[in-house]
Coordinates of C-alpha atoms in Angstrom, one line a residue:
M21 CA 97.9 -49.3 -32.1
A22 CA 99.7 -46.6 -30.1
S23 CA 102.9 -45.4 -31.7
T24 CA 105.6 -43.5 -29.9
T25 CA 106.7 -40.6 -32.1
F26 CA 109.3 -37.9 -31.8
S27 CA 106.5 -35.4 -30.9
T28 CA 105.4 -37.7 -28.1
L29 CA 108.8 -37.5 -26.4
A30 CA 109.7 -34.0 -27.5
P31 CA 106.4 -32.0 -27.7
S32 CA 108.2 -28.7 -28.1
G33 CA 110.4 -30.0 -30.9
G34 CA 113.6 -30.3 -28.8
T35 CA 113.5 -26.7 -27.6
N36 CA 112.4 -27.2 -24.0
P37 CA 114.6 -29.5 -21.9
A38 CA 111.9 -29.5 -19.2
T39 CA 109.4 -31.4 -21.4
D40 CA 111.6 -32.9 -24.1
D41 CA 113.9 -36.0 -24.1
A42 CA 115.7 -34.4 -27.0
V43 CA 118.0 -31.5 -27.4
T44 CA 118.5 -29.0 -30.3
Y45 CA 121.8 -29.7 -32.1
I46 CA 123.9 -26.6 -32.3
R47 CA 126.3 -26.4 -35.2
E48 CA 129.9 -25.6 -34.4
E49 CA 130.4 -23.0 -37.2
L50 CA 128.7 -19.7 -36.7
L51 CA 126.8 -18.1 -39.6
D52 CA 128.3 -15.2 -41.4
L53 CA 127.2 -11.7 -40.5
A54 CA 126.0 -9.3 -43.2
E55 CA 129.0 -7.7 -44.8
K56 CA 129.3 -4.0 -44.1
L57 CA 131.8 -2.2 -46.3
T58 CA 133.6 0.5 -44.4
V59 CA 135.5 2.6 -46.9
F60 CA 135.4 6.3 -45.8
A61 CA 138.3 6.2 -43.4
Q62 CA 140.8 5.1 -46.1
F63 CA 140.2 8.3 -48.1
A64 CA 140.5 10.8 -45.3
E65 CA 143.8 12.3 -44.3
Q66 CA 145.1 10.2 -41.4
V67 CA 146.4 12.6 -38.7
S68 CA 147.8 11.6 -35.3
L69 CA 147.4 14.1 -32.5
P70 CA 150.5 13.6 -30.2
Q71 CA 150.0 13.0 -26.5
H72 CA 150.3 15.9 -24.1
N73 CA 149.1 18.3 -26.7
S74 CA 145.4 18.8 -25.7
K75 CA 142.5 17.2 -27.6
T76 CA 142.4 19.9 -30.2
I77 CA 144.3 20.2 -33.4
Q78 CA 144.6 23.1 -35.9
F79 CA 145.1 22.8 -39.6
S80 CA 146.4 25.9 -41.5
R81 CA 146.7 27.1 -45.0
Y82 CA 147.9 30.3 -46.7
P83 CA 145.7 31.2 -49.7
Y84 CA 147.2 32.4 -52.9
L85 CA 148.2 36.0 -53.2
Q86 CA 146.0 38.2 -55.4
L87 CA 147.5 38.9 -58.8
P88 CA 148.1 42.6 -59.6
Q89 CA 145.5 44.2 -61.9
T90 CA 147.6 46.9 -63.5
P91 CA 151.3 47.1 -64.6
A92 CA 153.8 48.9 -62.4
S93 CA 155.0 52.4 -63.1
E94 CA 158.7 52.9 -63.6
G95 CA 160.5 53.9 -60.4
V96 CA 157.3 53.5 -58.3
T97 CA 157.3 50.8 -55.6
G98 CA 154.2 48.7 -55.8
S99 CA 151.8 48.4 -52.9
D100 CA 152.2 45.6 -50.3
Q101 CA 149.8 42.7 -50.0
A102 CA 149.3 41.2 -46.6
L103 CA 149.3 37.4 -46.1
S104 CA 146.1 35.8 -44.9
V105 CA 145.7 32.5 -43.1
Q106 CA 142.8 30.0 -43.0
T107 CA 142.5 27.6 -40.1
V108 CA 140.4 24.5 -39.4
T109 CA 140.2 23.0 -35.9
A110 CA 139.1 19.6 -34.6
T111 CA 138.6 18.4 -31.1
T112 CA 138.6 14.6 -30.6
D113 CA 135.7 12.8 -29.0
Q114 CA 136.2 9.6 -27.0
W115 CA 134.1 6.6 -27.8
I116 CA 133.6 3.4 -25.7
L117 CA 131.6 0.2 -26.2
T118 CA 131.7 -2.5 -23.6
V119 CA 130.4 -6.1 -23.5
T120 CA 130.2 -8.0 -20.1
L121 CA 130.4 -11.8 -20.0
T122 CA 129.7 -13.8 -16.9
D123 CA 131.8 -16.8 -15.9
L124 CA 128.8 -19.1 -16.4
A125 CA 128.1 -17.8 -19.9
Q126 CA 131.7 -18.5 -20.8
L127 CA 131.6 -22.0 -19.3
T128 CA 128.3 -23.2 -20.6
I129 CA 127.7 -21.6 -24.0
K130 CA 128.8 -23.9 -26.9
H131 CA 130.7 -21.2 -28.8
P132 CA 133.7 -19.5 -27.2
L133 CA 132.4 -16.1 -26.5
V134 CA 135.6 -14.1 -25.9
P135 CA 136.9 -14.3 -29.5
V136 CA 133.3 -13.8 -30.8
V137 CA 133.0 -10.6 -28.9
N138 CA 136.5 -9.5 -29.8
D139 CA 135.6 -9.8 -33.5
L140 CA 132.3 -8.0 -33.0
L141 CA 134.0 -5.1 -31.2
G142 CA 136.4 -4.8 -34.1
Y143 CA 133.6 -4.6 -36.6
A144 CA 131.7 -2.1 -34.5
M145 CA 134.8 0.1 -34.2
A146 CA 135.3 0.3 -38.0
Q147 CA 131.6 1.0 -38.5
L148 CA 131.6 3.7 -35.9
V149 CA 134.5 5.5 -37.7
D150 CA 132.7 5.3 -41.0
R151 CA 129.5 6.6 -39.6
E152 CA 131.1 9.6 -38.0
I153 CA 132.9 10.5 -41.2
Y154 CA 129.7 10.1 -43.1
N155 CA 127.8 12.4 -40.7
V156 CA 130.4 15.1 -41.0
L157 CA 130.5 14.9 -44.8
V158 CA 126.7 14.8 -45.2
S159 CA 126.2 17.9 -43.0
G160 CA 129.1 19.9 -44.4
A161 CA 129.4 19.2 -48.1
T162 CA 127.8 21.3 -50.8
V163 CA 125.0 19.2 -52.5
V164 CA 124.7 18.5 -56.2
F165 CA 121.5 17.4 -57.8
P166 CA 121.0 15.8 -61.2
G167 CA 119.7 17.8 -64.1
S168 CA 117.7 20.9 -63.2
V169 CA 116.7 19.6 -59.8
A170 CA 117.2 22.4 -57.2
S171 CA 116.4 20.6 -53.9
R172 CA 115.9 17.3 -52.2
A173 CA 112.2 17.8 -52.1
T174 CA 111.9 18.1 -55.9
L175 CA 113.7 14.9 -56.8
S176 CA 111.7 12.5 -58.9
S177 CA 112.1 8.8 -59.4
S178 CA 113.8 9.5 -62.8
N179 CA 116.6 11.7 -61.3
I180 CA 119.2 8.9 -60.9
L181 CA 123.0 9.1 -60.7
D182 CA 123.8 9.5 -64.4
D183 CA 127.0 10.3 -66.4
A184 CA 126.0 14.0 -66.7
T185 CA 125.8 14.4 -63.0
I186 CA 129.0 12.6 -62.4
M187 CA 130.9 14.7 -64.9
K188 CA 129.3 17.9 -63.8
T189 CA 130.6 17.2 -60.3
A190 CA 134.1 16.4 -61.5
A191 CA 134.1 19.5 -63.6
T192 CA 133.2 21.6 -60.5
L193 CA 135.9 20.0 -58.4
R194 CA 138.5 20.6 -61.1
S195 CA 137.4 24.3 -61.5
L196 CA 137.8 24.8 -57.8
G197 CA 141.3 23.3 -57.9
A198 CA 140.7 20.1 -56.0
R199 CA 143.6 17.8 -56.4
S200 CA 143.1 14.1 -57.4
M201 CA 143.7 11.3 -55.0
D202 CA 146.2 9.4 -57.2
G203 CA 147.3 12.0 -59.8
M204 CA 144.4 11.2 -62.1
N205 CA 141.2 10.4 -60.3
Y206 CA 138.9 11.7 -57.6
I207 CA 137.1 9.2 -55.3
L208 CA 133.4 8.6 -55.8
I209 CA 131.7 6.7 -53.0
V210 CA 128.3 5.3 -53.9
D211 CA 125.8 3.0 -52.4
P212 CA 124.8 -0.3 -54.1
F213 CA 121.7 1.3 -55.7
S214 CA 123.5 4.2 -57.3
E215 CA 126.3 1.9 -58.4
A216 CA 123.7 -0.2 -60.3
D217 CA 122.3 3.0 -61.9
V218 CA 125.7 3.9 -63.3
M219 CA 126.2 0.4 -64.6
A220 CA 122.8 0.3 -66.2
Q221 CA 123.7 3.0 -68.6
T222 CA 124.6 0.5 -71.2
S223 CA 125.2 2.8 -74.1
T224 CA 128.3 4.3 -72.4
F225 CA 129.4 2.0 -69.6
L226 CA 129.1 -1.3 -71.4
A227 CA 130.8 0.0 -74.5
A228 CA 133.7 1.2 -72.5
H229 CA 134.2 -2.1 -70.7
Q230 CA 133.2 -4.9 -73.0
F231 CA 136.6 -5.3 -74.6
K232 CA 139.1 -3.9 -72.1
N233 CA 137.6 -4.7 -68.7
V234 CA 135.3 -7.7 -69.1
E235 CA 136.1 -9.0 -65.6
A236 CA 134.7 -5.9 -64.0
L237 CA 131.4 -6.4 -65.8
Y238 CA 131.3 -10.1 -64.7
N239 CA 131.9 -9.0 -61.1
S240 CA 129.5 -6.0 -61.3
E241 CA 132.3 -3.6 -60.5
I242 CA 132.6 0.0 -61.8
G243 CA 136.3 0.5 -61.1
R244 CA 137.5 3.8 -62.7
W245 CA 134.9 5.9 -64.5
R246 CA 134.6 9.5 -65.7
G247 CA 137.6 10.8 -63.7
Y248 CA 136.8 8.8 -60.6
R249 CA 137.8 5.7 -58.8
V250 CA 134.3 4.5 -57.8
V251 CA 134.0 2.7 -54.5
R252 CA 130.9 1.0 -53.1
S253 CA 129.7 1.4 -49.5
N254 CA 126.6 -0.3 -48.1
L255 CA 127.0 1.6 -44.8
M256 CA 125.2 4.7 -46.0
P257 CA 121.5 5.2 -45.3
V258 CA 118.8 5.5 -47.8
I259 CA 116.8 8.6 -46.9
A260 CA 113.0 8.1 -46.9
L261 CA 110.0 10.2 -45.9
L262 CA 108.8 9.6 -42.3
S263 CA 105.0 9.4 -41.8
G264 CA 103.1 9.5 -38.5
G265 CA 103.4 11.5 -35.4
S266 CA 101.1 14.2 -34.0
A267 CA 101.1 17.3 -31.8
A268 CA 98.6 18.9 -29.6
A269 CA 98.5 22.0 -27.4
S270 CA 97.4 21.8 -23.8
G271 CA 98.1 23.0 -20.3
A272 CA 98.5 26.5 -19.0
D273 CA 102.3 27.0 -18.6
G274 CA 103.6 28.2 -22.0
S275 CA 105.4 31.4 -22.8
W276 CA 104.7 32.0 -26.5
G277 CA 104.0 35.7 -26.3
G278 CA 100.6 35.4 -27.8
T279 CA 98.4 33.1 -30.0
V280 CA 100.9 31.6 -32.5
D281 CA 101.2 28.9 -35.1
V282 CA 104.1 26.5 -34.2
Y283 CA 105.8 24.1 -36.6
W284 CA 107.4 20.8 -35.6
K285 CA 109.3 18.1 -37.4
I286 CA 110.1 14.5 -36.5
T287 CA 113.0 12.4 -37.7
A288 CA 113.9 8.8 -37.0
K289 CA 117.4 7.4 -36.2
D290 CA 118.0 3.7 -36.6
N291 CA 119.2 1.9 -33.5
Q292 CA 121.7 -0.3 -35.2
Y293 CA 123.9 2.3 -36.8
G294 CA 122.6 5.6 -35.7
F295 CA 121.7 7.2 -39.0
E296 CA 119.0 9.8 -39.2
S297 CA 117.4 8.1 -42.2
Q298 CA 113.7 8.9 -42.0
I299 CA 112.8 12.5 -42.2
G300 CA 109.3 13.9 -41.7
A301 CA 107.7 17.0 -43.2
A302 CA 107.3 20.1 -41.1
S303 CA 103.8 20.4 -39.7
D304 CA 102.0 23.0 -37.7
T305 CA 99.9 22.5 -34.6
G306 CA 96.7 22.2 -36.5
T307 CA 93.4 24.0 -36.4
T308 CA 93.7 24.8 -32.8
A309 CA 96.2 27.7 -32.3
V310 CA 98.7 27.6 -29.4
T311 CA 97.8 30.3 -27.0
I312 CA 100.2 32.2 -24.7
N313 CA 99.6 29.9 -21.8
Q314 CA 99.7 26.5 -23.5
H315 CA 102.5 24.0 -24.1
I316 CA 102.9 21.5 -26.9
V317 CA 103.1 17.7 -26.7
V318 CA 104.5 15.9 -29.7
T319 CA 103.9 12.2 -30.0
V320 CA 106.3 10.3 -32.2
P321 CA 105.6 7.2 -34.4
S322 CA 105.4 3.7 -33.0
T323 CA 107.8 1.9 -35.3
A324 CA 110.3 -0.2 -33.4
G325 CA 114.0 -0.2 -34.1
Y326 CA 114.3 3.6 -34.1
T327 CA 114.5 6.5 -31.8
Y328 CA 113.1 9.9 -32.7
N329 CA 114.1 13.5 -32.8
V330 CA 111.7 16.5 -32.5
Y331 CA 112.5 19.9 -34.0
V332 CA 110.5 23.0 -33.3
S333 CA 110.3 26.4 -35.1
D334 CA 111.9 29.5 -33.8
T335 CA 109.3 32.1 -34.9
D336 CA 105.6 32.2 -35.6
A337 CA 104.3 30.4 -38.7
T338 CA 107.8 29.4 -40.1
S339 CA 108.3 25.9 -41.5
T340 CA 111.7 26.0 -43.3
D341 CA 114.5 23.9 -42.0
A342 CA 116.6 27.0 -41.2
N343 CA 113.8 28.0 -38.7
L344 CA 113.5 24.6 -37.0
H345 CA 115.8 23.6 -34.2
L346 CA 116.3 20.4 -32.2
F347 CA 114.2 20.3 -29.1
Q348 CA 114.7 16.7 -27.9
S349 CA 116.4 13.6 -29.2
G350 CA 116.4 9.8 -28.5
I351 CA 112.7 9.5 -27.9
A352 CA 111.4 5.9 -27.8
P353 CA 108.7 4.7 -30.2
S354 CA 105.3 6.0 -29.3
G355 CA 106.9 8.4 -26.8
V356 CA 106.2 12.0 -26.3
S357 CA 108.3 15.2 -26.4
D358 CA 106.5 17.2 -23.7
S359 CA 106.5 20.7 -22.3
I360 CA 107.5 22.7 -25.3
L361 CA 106.9 26.0 -23.7
G362 CA 108.2 28.5 -26.3
F363 CA 110.0 28.9 -29.6
Q364 CA 113.4 27.2 -29.9
A365 CA 115.9 29.9 -30.9
T366 CA 119.1 27.8 -30.9
G367 CA 120.1 24.2 -31.7
V368 CA 120.7 21.9 -34.6
N369 CA 118.7 22.2 -37.8
P370 CA 116.9 19.1 -39.2
P371 CA 117.9 17.5 -42.5
P372 CA 115.8 18.3 -45.5
T373 CA 112.6 16.4 -46.1
P374 CA 112.6 13.9 -49.0
P375 CA 109.8 13.8 -51.5
S376 CA 106.9 11.3 -51.0
G377 CA 107.5 8.0 -52.7
V378 CA 111.1 8.6 -53.6
N379 CA 114.1 7.2 -51.7
V380 CA 117.1 9.5 -51.7
H381 CA 120.5 8.1 -52.3
T382 CA 123.8 9.9 -51.4
A383 CA 127.2 9.7 -53.1
F384 CA 130.3 11.6 -52.2
A385 CA 133.0 13.0 -54.6
L386 CA 136.3 13.5 -52.7
G387 CA 139.5 15.2 -53.7
R388 CA 142.8 15.0 -51.8
Q389 CA 142.8 16.7 -48.4
S390 CA 139.1 17.3 -48.5
N391 CA 138.6 15.8 -45.0
A392 CA 140.7 14.4 -42.2
M393 CA 140.5 11.7 -39.6
V394 CA 142.2 12.9 -36.5
K395 CA 143.2 10.2 -33.9
L396 CA 144.5 10.8 -30.4
S397 CA 147.8 8.9 -29.9
G398 CA 147.7 6.5 -26.9
D399 CA 143.9 6.3 -26.9
N400 CA 143.4 5.2 -30.5
M401 CA 141.0 2.5 -31.3
R402 CA 142.1 -0.3 -29.0
V403 CA 140.1 -3.5 -28.0
L404 CA 140.7 -4.3 -24.3
V405 CA 140.0 -7.4 -22.4
T406 CA 140.0 -7.5 -18.6
P407 CA 141.8 -10.5 -17.0
Q408 CA 139.6 -13.2 -15.5
T409 CA 140.9 -12.9 -12.0
P410 CA 139.4 -11.8 -8.7
S411 CA 139.3 -8.1 -7.9
D412 CA 137.8 -5.7 -5.4
S413 CA 134.8 -5.1 -7.6
D414 CA 134.5 -8.7 -8.6
P415 CA 135.9 -10.9 -5.8
A416 CA 134.5 -14.1 -7.3
A417 CA 135.7 -13.4 -10.8
Q418 CA 132.2 -13.7 -12.1
R419 CA 132.5 -11.1 -14.9
R420 CA 134.8 -10.4 -17.7
K421 CA 134.6 -7.2 -19.7
L422 CA 135.6 -6.6 -23.3
S423 CA 135.6 -3.1 -24.8
F424 CA 136.9 -0.8 -27.4
I425 CA 138.1 2.7 -26.7
G426 CA 139.2 5.4 -29.1
S427 CA 139.4 9.1 -29.4
F428 CA 139.0 10.5 -32.9
K429 CA 137.3 13.2 -34.9
S430 CA 136.3 13.6 -38.5
V431 CA 136.7 17.1 -39.9
I432 CA 136.3 18.8 -43.3
L433 CA 139.5 20.5 -44.3
N434 CA 138.3 22.2 -47.5
S435 CA 134.7 22.2 -48.6
D436 CA 135.7 23.1 -52.1
F437 CA 137.4 19.7 -52.5
L438 CA 134.3 17.6 -51.9
R439 CA 130.7 17.4 -53.1
K440 CA 127.6 15.5 -51.9
I441 CA 125.4 14.1 -54.7
E442 CA 121.8 13.4 -53.9
T443 CA 119.7 11.3 -56.4
A444 CA 116.9 8.8 -56.7
S445 CA 117.6 5.3 -58.0
A446 CA 115.9 3.0 -60.5
F447 CA 116.7 0.1 -58.2
G448 CA 115.5 1.0 -54.8

């Protein structure tokens, strides 16, 4: 007996209208996006740069006068002390992100696209601001390591964010005169893994909370701890060691000045948020030395979802980060950085290489006026929607554009008022 089944009439399972007499049912409600906690901007000094005053702002401070070392002699006028001034400048950058919708997409897609895109642009704008603040803090803050660790490369899996490191950092900020955010506490921004490390220290954390703040324990929240208000952000990258990539010398067009040993380093930046989160170790050109007439071709790893940066040394046989400089950025997976003809004497230095098998987690301890978020008035973080009407560039009104535009800059105001803490984690 021949039976007519669903697969008979819909061989593709309802996904191909050309062969199926069934359609895929689309639920009205959209699924939630992963929640990204954007917290950095709220703890920066919010400064508005008035219109018609350039794109650059200057912050000024007058340091304390030096105290006299010896008593004055009777009838003798003391020596004068000149004032000094310290300044910090910031020049705003303009950022734009645009999404174009066609008229048919708006008419035929089940979910209304304009409010969807409007929400997504708002999320992207907040994430962009936090990323830029993070990038400034991570590159400009003095780093603190747990225990006797002296560098990122020597972190071990047991070097987690513990009470001793937290209190050491607070003591440093207090000794430097950093002012608290609320009259009592600094801000400590941690990722979820470091937050779990702090809470796992049961002998101190649980004892302090079990009677007075039980709700925080139930909700897995730290709250106020060791002189900080602790805030969680999951928009901070976990730094890992990058493997892969190769380099070779070839051609006859170099300008090395002789037979030399050239070091190179590859880093990976994720496409979604733009964090340089995978860092390779510095490597040389191998057993074959680069001669005066050769150039170098660096081939980056093939992992999708990233673009790659290549750094090159500035002198013969030097591999430290201070001697490596950015040669090319934004290289696609499996792509090459070609025609490196000589040492790179200028440019951006690479981030430090993490240890093998240990993920590096970053936390930030912030005092008041440690950093600022400068926004340009009149061009400040707006979401714009073009009208759906005919125009010279779109006479049939086939396209509608939504975009955000904003000019801002993150800047460190006083490096003594902030610290970056780098640790491993027991949880990831």
